[in-house]
Coordinates of C-alpha atoms in Angstrom, one line a residue:
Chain W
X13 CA 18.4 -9.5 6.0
X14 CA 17.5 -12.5 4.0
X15 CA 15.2 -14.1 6.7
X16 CA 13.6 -10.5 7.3
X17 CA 13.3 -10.2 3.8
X18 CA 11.2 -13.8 4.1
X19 CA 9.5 -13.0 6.8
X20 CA 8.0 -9.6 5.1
X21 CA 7.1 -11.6 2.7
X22 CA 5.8 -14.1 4.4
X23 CA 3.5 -11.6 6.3
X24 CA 2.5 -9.4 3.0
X25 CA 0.9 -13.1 1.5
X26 CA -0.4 -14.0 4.7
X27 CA -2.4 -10.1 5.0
X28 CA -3.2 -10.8 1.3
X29 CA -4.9 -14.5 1.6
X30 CA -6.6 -13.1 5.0
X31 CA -8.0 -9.8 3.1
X32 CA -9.1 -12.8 0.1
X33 CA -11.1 -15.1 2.3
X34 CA -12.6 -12.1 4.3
X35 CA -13.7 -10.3 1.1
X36 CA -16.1 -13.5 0.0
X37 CA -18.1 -11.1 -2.0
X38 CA -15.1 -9.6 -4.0
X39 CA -14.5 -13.0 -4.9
X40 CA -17.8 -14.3 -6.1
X41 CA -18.5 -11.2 -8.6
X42 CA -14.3 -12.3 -10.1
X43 CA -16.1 -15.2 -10.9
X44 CA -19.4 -14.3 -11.5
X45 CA -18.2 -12.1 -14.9
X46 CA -16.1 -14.6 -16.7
X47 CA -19.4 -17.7 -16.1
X48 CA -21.5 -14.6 -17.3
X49 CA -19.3 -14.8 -20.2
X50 CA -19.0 -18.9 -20.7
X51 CA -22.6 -19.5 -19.5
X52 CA -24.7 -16.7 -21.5
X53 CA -22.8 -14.4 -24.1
X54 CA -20.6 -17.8 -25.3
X55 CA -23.8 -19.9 -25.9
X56 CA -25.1 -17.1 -27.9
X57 CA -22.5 -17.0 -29.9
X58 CA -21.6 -20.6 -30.4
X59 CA -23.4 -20.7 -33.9
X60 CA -22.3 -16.9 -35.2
X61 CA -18.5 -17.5 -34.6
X62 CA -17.2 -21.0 -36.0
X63 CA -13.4 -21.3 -35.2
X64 CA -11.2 -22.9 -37.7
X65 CA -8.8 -25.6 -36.7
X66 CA -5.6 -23.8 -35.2
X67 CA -2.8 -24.2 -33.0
X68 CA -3.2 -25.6 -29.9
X69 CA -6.7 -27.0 -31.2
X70 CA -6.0 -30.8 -33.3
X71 CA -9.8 -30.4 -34.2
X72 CA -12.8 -27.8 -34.5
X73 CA -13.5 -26.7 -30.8
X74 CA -16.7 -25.2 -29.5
X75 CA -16.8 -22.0 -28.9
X76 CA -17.0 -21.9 -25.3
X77 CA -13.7 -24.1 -25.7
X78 CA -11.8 -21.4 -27.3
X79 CA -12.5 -18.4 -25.2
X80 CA -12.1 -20.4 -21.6
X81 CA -8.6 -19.3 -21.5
X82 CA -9.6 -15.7 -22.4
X83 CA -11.7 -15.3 -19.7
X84 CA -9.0 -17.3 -17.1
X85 CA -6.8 -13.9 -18.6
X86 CA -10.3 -11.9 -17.8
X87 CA -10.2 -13.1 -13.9
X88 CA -6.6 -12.6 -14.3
X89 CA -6.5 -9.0 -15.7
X90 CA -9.7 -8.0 -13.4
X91 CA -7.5 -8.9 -10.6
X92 CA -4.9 -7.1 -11.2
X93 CA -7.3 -4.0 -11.7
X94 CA -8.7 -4.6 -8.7
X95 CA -5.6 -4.6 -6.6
X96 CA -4.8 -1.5 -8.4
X97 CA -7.8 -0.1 -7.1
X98 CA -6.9 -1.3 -3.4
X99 CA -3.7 0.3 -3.6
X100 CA -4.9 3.8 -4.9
X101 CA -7.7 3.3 -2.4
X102 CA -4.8 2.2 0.5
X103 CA -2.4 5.0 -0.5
X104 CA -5.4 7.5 -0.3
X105 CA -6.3 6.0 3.5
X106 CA -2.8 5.6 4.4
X107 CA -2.3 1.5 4.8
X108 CA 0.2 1.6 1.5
X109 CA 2.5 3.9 3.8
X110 CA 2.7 1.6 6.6
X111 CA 4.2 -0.8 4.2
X112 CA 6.2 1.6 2.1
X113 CA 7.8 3.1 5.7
X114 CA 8.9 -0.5 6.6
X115 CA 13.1 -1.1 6.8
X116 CA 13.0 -3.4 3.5
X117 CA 14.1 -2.0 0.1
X118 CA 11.0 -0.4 -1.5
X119 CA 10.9 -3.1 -4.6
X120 CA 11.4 -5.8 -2.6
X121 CA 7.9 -4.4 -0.6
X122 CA 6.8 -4.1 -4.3
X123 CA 7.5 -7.7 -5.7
X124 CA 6.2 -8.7 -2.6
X125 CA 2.9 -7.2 -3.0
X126 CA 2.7 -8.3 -6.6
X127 CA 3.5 -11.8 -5.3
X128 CA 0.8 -11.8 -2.9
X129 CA -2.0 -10.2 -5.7
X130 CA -1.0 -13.1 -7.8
X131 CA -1.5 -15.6 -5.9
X132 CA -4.7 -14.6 -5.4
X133 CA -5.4 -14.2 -9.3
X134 CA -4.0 -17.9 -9.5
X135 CA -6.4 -19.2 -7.0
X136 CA -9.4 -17.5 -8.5
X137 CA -8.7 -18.6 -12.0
X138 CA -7.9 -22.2 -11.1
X139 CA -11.5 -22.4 -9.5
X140 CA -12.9 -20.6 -12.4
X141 CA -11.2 -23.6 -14.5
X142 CA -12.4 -26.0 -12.4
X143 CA -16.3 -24.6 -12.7
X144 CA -15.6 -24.8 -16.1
X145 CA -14.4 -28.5 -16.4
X146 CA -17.7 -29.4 -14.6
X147 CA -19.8 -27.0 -17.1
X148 CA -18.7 -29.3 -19.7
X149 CA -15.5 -27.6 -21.0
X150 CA -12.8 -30.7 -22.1
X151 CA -9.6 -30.0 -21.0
X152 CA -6.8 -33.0 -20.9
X153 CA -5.4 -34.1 -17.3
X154 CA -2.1 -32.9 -17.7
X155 CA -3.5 -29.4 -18.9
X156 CA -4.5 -28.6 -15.1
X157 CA -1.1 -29.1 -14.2
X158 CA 0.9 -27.6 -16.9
X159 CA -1.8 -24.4 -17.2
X160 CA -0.5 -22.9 -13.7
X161 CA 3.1 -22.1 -14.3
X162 CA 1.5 -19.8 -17.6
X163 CA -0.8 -18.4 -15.0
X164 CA 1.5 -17.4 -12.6
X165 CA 3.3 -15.6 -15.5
X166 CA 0.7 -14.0 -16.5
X167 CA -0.9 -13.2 -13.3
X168 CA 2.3 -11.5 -12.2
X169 CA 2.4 -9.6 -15.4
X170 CA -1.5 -8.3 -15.3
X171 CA -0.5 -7.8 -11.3
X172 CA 2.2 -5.7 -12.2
X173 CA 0.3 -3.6 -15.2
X174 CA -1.9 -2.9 -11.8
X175 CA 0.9 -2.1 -9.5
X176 CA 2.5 0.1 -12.6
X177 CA -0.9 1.9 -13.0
X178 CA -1.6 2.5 -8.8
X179 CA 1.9 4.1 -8.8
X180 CA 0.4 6.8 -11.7
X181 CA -2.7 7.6 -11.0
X182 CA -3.2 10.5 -8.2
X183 CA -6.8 10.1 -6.9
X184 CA -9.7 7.1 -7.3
X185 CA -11.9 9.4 -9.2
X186 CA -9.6 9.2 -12.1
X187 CA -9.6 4.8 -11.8
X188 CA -12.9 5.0 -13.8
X189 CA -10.9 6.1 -16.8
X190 CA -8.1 3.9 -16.5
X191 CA -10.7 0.6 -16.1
X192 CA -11.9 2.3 -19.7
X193 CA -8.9 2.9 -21.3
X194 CA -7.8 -0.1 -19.8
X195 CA -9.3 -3.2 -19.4
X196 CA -11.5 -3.1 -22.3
X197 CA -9.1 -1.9 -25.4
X198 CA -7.2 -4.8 -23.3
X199 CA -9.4 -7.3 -23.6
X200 CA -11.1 -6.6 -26.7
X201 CA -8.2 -6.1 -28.4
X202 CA -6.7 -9.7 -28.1
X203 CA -7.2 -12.8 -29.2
X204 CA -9.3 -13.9 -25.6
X205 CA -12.6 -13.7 -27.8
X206 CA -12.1 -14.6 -31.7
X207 CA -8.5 -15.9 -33.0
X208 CA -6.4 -13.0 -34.3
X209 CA -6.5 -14.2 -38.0
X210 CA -10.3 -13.3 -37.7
X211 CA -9.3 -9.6 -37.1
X212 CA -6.7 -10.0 -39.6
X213 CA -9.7 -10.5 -41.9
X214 CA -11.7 -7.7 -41.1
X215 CA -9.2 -4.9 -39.7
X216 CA -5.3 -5.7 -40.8
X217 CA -4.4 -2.5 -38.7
X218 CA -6.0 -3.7 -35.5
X219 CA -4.8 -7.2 -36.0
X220 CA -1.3 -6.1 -35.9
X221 CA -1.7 -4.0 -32.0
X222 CA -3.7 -7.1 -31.3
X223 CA -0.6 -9.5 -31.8
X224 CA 1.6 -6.7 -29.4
X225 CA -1.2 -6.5 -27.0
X226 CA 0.9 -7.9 -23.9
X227 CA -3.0 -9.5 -23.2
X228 CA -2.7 -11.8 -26.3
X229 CA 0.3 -13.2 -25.5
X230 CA -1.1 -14.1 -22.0
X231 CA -4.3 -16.0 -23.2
X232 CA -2.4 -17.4 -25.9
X233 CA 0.4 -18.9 -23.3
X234 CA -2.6 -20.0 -21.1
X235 CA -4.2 -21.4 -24.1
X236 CA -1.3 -23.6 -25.1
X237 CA -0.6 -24.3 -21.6
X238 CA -3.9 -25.7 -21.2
X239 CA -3.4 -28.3 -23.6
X240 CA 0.8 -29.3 -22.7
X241 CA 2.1 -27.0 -25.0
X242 CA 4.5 -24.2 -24.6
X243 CA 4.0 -21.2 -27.0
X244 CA 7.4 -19.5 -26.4
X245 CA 7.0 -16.2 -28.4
X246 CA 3.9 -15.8 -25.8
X247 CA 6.0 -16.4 -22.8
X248 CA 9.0 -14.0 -23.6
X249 CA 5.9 -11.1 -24.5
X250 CA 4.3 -12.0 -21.6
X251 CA 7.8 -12.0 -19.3
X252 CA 9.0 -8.7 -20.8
X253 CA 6.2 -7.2 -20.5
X254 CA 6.6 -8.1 -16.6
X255 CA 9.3 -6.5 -16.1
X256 CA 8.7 -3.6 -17.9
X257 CA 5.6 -3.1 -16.1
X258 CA 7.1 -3.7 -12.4
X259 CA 10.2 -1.3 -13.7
X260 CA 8.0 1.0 -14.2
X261 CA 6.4 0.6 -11.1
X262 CA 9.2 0.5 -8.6
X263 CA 10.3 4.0 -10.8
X264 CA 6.9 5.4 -9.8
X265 CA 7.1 4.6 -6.1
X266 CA 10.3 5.6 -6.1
X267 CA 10.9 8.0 -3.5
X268 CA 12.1 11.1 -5.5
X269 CA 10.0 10.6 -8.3
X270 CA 6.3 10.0 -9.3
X271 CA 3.8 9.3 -7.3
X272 CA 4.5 10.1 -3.7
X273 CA 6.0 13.7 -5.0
X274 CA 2.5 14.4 -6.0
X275 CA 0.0 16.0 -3.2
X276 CA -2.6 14.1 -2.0
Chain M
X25 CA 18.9 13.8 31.5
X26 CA 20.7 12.5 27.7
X27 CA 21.7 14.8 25.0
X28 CA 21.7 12.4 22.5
X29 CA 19.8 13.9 19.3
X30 CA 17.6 10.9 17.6
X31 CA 16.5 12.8 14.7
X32 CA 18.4 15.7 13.6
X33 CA 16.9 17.6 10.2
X34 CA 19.8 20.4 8.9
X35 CA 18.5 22.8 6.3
X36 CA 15.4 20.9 4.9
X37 CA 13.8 22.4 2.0
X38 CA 10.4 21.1 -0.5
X39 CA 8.2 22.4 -2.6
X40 CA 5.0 21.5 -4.7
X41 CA 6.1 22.9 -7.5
X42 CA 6.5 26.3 -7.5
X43 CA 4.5 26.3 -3.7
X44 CA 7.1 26.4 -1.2
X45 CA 6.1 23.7 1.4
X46 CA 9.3 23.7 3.2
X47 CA 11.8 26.4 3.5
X48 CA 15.1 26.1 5.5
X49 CA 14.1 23.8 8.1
X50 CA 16.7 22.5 11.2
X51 CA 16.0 21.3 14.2
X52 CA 16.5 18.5 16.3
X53 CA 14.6 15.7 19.0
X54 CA 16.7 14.1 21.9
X55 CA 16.3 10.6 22.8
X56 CA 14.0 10.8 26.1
X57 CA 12.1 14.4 24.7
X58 CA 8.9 14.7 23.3
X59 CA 9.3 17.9 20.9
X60 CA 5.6 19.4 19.6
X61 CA 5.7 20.0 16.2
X62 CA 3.3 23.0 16.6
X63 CA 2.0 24.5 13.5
X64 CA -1.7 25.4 12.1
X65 CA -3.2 23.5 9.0
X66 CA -1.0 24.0 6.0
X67 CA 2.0 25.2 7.9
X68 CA 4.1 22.2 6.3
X69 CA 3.7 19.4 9.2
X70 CA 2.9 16.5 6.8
X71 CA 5.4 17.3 4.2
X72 CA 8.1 17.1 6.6
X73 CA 6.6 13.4 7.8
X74 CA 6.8 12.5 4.4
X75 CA 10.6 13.2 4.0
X76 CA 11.1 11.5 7.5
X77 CA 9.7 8.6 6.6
X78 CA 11.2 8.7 3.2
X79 CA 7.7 9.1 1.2
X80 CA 9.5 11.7 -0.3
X81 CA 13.1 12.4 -1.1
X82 CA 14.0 16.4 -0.7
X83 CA 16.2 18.3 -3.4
X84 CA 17.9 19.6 -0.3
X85 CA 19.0 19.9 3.6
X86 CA 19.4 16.1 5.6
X87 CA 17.7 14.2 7.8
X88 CA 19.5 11.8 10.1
X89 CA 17.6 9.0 12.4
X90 CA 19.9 7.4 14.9
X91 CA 23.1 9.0 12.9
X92 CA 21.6 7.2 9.7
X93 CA 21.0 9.6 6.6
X94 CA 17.9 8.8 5.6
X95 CA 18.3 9.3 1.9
X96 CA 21.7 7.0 2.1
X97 CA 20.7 4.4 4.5
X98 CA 17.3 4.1 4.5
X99 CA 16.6 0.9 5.5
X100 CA 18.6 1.4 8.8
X101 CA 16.9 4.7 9.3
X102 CA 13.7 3.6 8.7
X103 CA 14.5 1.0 11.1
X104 CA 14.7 3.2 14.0
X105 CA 11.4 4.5 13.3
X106 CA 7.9 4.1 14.5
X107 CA 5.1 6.1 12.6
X108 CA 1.6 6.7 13.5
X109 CA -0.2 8.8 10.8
X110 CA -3.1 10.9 10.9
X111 CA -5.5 8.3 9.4
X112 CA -6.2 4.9 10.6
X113 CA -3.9 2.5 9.3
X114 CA -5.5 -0.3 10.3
X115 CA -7.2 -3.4 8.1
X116 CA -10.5 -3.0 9.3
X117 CA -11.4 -6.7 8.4
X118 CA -8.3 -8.2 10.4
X119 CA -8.2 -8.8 13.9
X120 CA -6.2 -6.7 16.4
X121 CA -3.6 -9.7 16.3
X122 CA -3.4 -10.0 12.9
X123 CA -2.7 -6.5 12.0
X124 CA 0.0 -6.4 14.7
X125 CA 1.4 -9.9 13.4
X126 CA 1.2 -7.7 9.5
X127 CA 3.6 -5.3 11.2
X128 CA 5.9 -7.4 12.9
X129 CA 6.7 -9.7 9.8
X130 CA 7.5 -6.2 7.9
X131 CA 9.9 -5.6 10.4
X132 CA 11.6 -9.5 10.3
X133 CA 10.4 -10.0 13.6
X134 CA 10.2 -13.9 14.5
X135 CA 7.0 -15.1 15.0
X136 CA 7.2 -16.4 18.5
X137 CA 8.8 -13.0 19.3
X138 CA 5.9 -11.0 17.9
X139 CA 3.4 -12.7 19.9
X140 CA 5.4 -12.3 22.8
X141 CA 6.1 -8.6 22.0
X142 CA 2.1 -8.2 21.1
X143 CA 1.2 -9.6 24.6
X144 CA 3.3 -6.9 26.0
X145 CA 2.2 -4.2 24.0
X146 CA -1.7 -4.8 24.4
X147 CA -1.6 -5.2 28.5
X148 CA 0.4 -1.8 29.1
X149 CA -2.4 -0.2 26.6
X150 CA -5.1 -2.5 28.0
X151 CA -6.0 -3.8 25.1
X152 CA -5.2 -7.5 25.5
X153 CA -8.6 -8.6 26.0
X154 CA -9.5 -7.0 22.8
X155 CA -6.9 -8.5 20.2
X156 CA -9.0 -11.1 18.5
X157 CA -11.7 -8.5 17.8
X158 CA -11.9 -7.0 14.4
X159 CA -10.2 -3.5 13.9
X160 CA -13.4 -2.3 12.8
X161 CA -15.0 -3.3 16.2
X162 CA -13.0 -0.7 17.8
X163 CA -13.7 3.1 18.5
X164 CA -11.4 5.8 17.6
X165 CA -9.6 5.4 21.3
X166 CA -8.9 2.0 20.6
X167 CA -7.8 2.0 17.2
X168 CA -5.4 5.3 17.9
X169 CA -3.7 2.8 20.6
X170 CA -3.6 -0.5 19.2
X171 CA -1.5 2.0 16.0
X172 CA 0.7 2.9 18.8
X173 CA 1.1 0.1 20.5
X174 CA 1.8 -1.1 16.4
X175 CA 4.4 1.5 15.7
X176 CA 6.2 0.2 18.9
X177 CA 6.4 -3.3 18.2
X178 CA 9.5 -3.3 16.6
X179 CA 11.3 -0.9 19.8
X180 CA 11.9 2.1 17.6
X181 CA 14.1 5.0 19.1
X182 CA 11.8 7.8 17.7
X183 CA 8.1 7.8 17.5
X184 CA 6.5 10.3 15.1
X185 CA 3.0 11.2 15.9
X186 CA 1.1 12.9 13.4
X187 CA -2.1 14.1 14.9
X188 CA -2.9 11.2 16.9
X189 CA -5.7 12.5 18.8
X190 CA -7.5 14.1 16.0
X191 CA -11.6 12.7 15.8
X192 CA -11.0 11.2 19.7
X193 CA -13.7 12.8 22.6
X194 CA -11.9 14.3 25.4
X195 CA -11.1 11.3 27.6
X196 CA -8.9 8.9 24.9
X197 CA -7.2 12.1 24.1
X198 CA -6.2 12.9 27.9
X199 CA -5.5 9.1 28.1
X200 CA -3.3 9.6 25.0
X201 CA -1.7 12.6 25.8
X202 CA -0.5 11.1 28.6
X203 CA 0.5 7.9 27.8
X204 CA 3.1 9.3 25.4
X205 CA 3.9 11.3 27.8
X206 CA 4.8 8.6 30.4
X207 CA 6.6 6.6 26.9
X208 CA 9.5 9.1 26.5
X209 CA 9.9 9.1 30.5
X210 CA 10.2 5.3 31.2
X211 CA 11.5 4.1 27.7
X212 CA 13.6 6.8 26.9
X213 CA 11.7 7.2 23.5
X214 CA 12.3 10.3 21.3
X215 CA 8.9 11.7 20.2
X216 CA 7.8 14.1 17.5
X217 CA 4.7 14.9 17.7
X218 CA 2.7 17.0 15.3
X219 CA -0.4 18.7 16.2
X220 CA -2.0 22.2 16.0
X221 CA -3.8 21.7 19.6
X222 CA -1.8 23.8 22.1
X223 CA -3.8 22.0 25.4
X224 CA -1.4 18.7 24.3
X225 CA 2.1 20.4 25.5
X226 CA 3.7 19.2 28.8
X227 CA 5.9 22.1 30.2
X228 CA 9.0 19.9 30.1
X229 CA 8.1 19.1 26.4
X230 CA 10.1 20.8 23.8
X231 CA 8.3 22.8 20.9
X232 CA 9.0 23.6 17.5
X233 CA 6.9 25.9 16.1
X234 CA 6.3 25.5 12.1
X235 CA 4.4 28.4 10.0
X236 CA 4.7 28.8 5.9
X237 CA 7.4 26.2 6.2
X238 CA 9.7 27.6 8.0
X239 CA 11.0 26.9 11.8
X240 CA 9.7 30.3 13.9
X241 CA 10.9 29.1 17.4
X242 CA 12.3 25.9 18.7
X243 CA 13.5 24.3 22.1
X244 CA 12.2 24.0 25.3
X245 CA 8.7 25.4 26.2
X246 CA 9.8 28.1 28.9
X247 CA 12.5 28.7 26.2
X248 CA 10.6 30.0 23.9
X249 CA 8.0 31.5 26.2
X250 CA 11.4 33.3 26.6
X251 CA 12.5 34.1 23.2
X252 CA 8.8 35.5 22.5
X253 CA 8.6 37.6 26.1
X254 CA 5.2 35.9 26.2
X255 CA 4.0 34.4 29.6
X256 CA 1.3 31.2 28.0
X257 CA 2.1 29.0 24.5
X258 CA -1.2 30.4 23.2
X259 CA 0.0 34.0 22.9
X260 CA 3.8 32.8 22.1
X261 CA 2.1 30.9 19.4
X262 CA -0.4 33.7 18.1
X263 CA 2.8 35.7 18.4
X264 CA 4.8 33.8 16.1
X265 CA 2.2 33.0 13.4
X266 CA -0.9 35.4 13.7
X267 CA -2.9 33.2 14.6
X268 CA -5.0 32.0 17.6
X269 CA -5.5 27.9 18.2
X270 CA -7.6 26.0 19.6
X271 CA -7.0 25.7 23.5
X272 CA -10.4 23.8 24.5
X273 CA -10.5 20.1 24.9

């Protein structure tokens, strides 16, 4: 059991990493939107939005410097909405069943697939990083190193939001909503693009669902990550929120409930 | 010739809501028989692949592969169990390999194993020379057997067909038609087989006839040519449902 068990595995990343390098496009527009972000809208901006000195910055950062780990959580986050998408679209053409039929326990198949979706978001942040570093963007040595155990937290945590939302939502006409009420209350919502006591300034009310915002605590662990520091109250957010979302997932591919109950 | 039922369903019953989908279904396939799930669009067919294949779970009634219940024992039911559904399962952007490999590892089979087993399973569908092409390089024919050839990798005891031939021109389908044919034969495969074509039956094939969700005839074909006092499936299946099929190729 536990060698099939590796061996599914083995065979979900492998079908995952082939679908990556033969969908070159899908992987140029991930990283096309965050550089959009960095190269244009963050230049803009640099003179509008000075940041104050705060935690993990020891000195007044550019802004570009600050929101670089929001938009590694935007490559991250679009990710997981993408794979989302896949599945709806799989389950729709059938593909999903072939692995959901297979002898293995259904959230085993499940983790597996998140697994494998991460891994992906990990390798298409890390190269966002790297374009990054080259732009211009100081991060210490030691940050590249201690940045990916926070992004393979919070990869599997924006993965399984995805895998929690595919198991919910009947049809792909109705994704277009979800990527609205989604991704941008999400994103906006969080400290990836101005530090929360900046919202706390202007709008107490939305500064307090921006500090729950499972989001904000994964660009702030990324954050702190990137600079050898470990923001703990982010990683247990970030962790719960995890395995909340893939509970809730495994609940809505679960055979007598959600999803598969509905008609296609 | 065995009388060992693969797949036994006792009382099944599901419903979409308040839409009955299922009502009171039993019946059985023997290892080595090919039974026709005959039924017209609607008549429940895909529902009752879903609880087979454990998609769903129904409120009530069993379903046994191989002596497993597959609401108990899944895992060892699903086991047993090859599938090929109505759409086109394949990743268009892998190679025929590759996908085959994708199925294999789901099913813990050792890599040097799987290429083996692929090797085999190509050349008897004469595909062999095809498997590092791209799915998407294939026609319908091809794709329809390289999912078969797929769904037997792992040497299932029942095969579940549902509407294999549907979208193939008249020659795949004959070739189809009776290659399954020749699989329950020589490999002692059970088969269910759903379709609404009535030109796919073999006389020595069994037939269960589904209409509204519920089981009007089932068992061998001159059986229930018997049990309906008709003398051709077409008007034992008009009969039973009201309604005429398609008989064309």
């Amino acid at each position: 059991m536990v060698m099939h068990a590796w061996r599914a595995l083995m065979g979900i990343m492998g079908r995952e990493g082939l679908r990556f390098i033969h969908q070159r496009e899908r992987f140029i527009s991930a990283l096309v939107r965050p550089l959009l972000w960095l190269f244009i809208f963050a230049a803009g901006f640099r003179s509008t939005l000075g940041v104050a000195i705060i935690p993990p910055y020891e000195t007044y950062v550019l802004y570009e410097v600050y929101i670089t780990p929001g938009l590694l959580g935007m490559v991250q986050l679009f990710n997981g909405m993408q794979s989302s998408l896949s599945m709806v679209y799989d389950r729709e053409m059938g593909s999903m069943k072939t692995l959901l039929v297979s002898p293995l326990p259904r959230s085993f198949l499940l983790t597996s697939k998140l697994l494998a979706g991460a891994m992906i978001s990990v390798i298409q942040a890390t190269v966002f990083l790297l374009i990054a570093a080259a732009y211009g963007i100081e991060i210490p040595a030691i940050g590249f190193l201690t940045v990916l155990p926070a992004l393979i937290l919070s990869g599997l945590m924006l993965g399984a939001l995805g895998l929690m939302l595919s198991s919910f939502i009947k049809q792909l006409e109705n994704f277009a909503g979800v990527m609205n009420f989604v991704i941008f209350p999400m994103f906006f919502l969080s400290s990836a693009l101005y530090p929360l006591w900046r919202i706390q300034e202007s709008n107490p009310t939305l500064a307090f669902l921006a500090s729950y915002n499972p989001f904000t605590a994964a660009v702030e662990l990324i954050r702190f990550a990137l600079y050898g520091h470990f923001n703990l109250n982010a990683a247990l957010i970030t962790f719960f929120s995890l395995l909340f979302f893939l509970g809730m997932a495994i609940w809505g591919y679960n055979p007598s409930q959600g999803m598969m109950n509905r008609r296609a | 010739m065995s009388h060992n039922a693969i797949l036994t369903l006792d009382n099944m019953s599901y419903a979409y809501g308040a839409k009955k989908a299922l009502d009171r279904v039993s019946c059985k396939v023997e290892e080595g028989h090919c039974a026709i799930l005959l039924g017209p669009n609607g008549a429940g067919k895909s529902t009752l692949f879903s609880l087979i294949t454990h998609l769903y779970n129904a409120p009530s009634g069993t379903i046994h592969i191989g002596g497993h219940d597959v609401r108990r024992q899944p895992l060892k039911a699903l086991g047993l169990l090859g599938v090929v559904f109505q759409q086109s399962t394949l990743d268009l952007d892998l190679t025929v390999r590759q996908n085959l490999l994708y199925h294999a590892a789901l099913h813990g089979i050792k890599h040097r194993e799987a290429e083996h087993r692929i090797k085999e399973e190509l050349t008897r569908f004469g595909m062999l020379e095809r498997a590092h092409e791209k799915a998407r390089q294939l026609n319908g024919g091809h794709r329809r057997r390289v999912e078969i050839a797929r769904a037997l990798l792992h040497h299932p005891k029942l095969l579940l067909l549902d509407e294999p031939t549907v979208g193939l021109d008249v020659p795949s389908r004959k070739a189809l038609v009776d290659h399954i044919h020749a699989l329950c034969r020589d490999r002692q495969l059970a088969v269910l087989w759903a379709t609404h074509l009535i030109d796919e039956i073999a006389p020595q094939d069994d037939l269960i006839v589904l209409h509204q969700g519920q089981v009007k005839a089932s068992g061998e074909v001159s059986e229930v040519l018997e049990q309906t006092g008709q003398e051709t499936i077409e008007a034992a299946f008009t009969q039973l449902t009201g309604r005429k099929e398609r008989t064309l190729w």
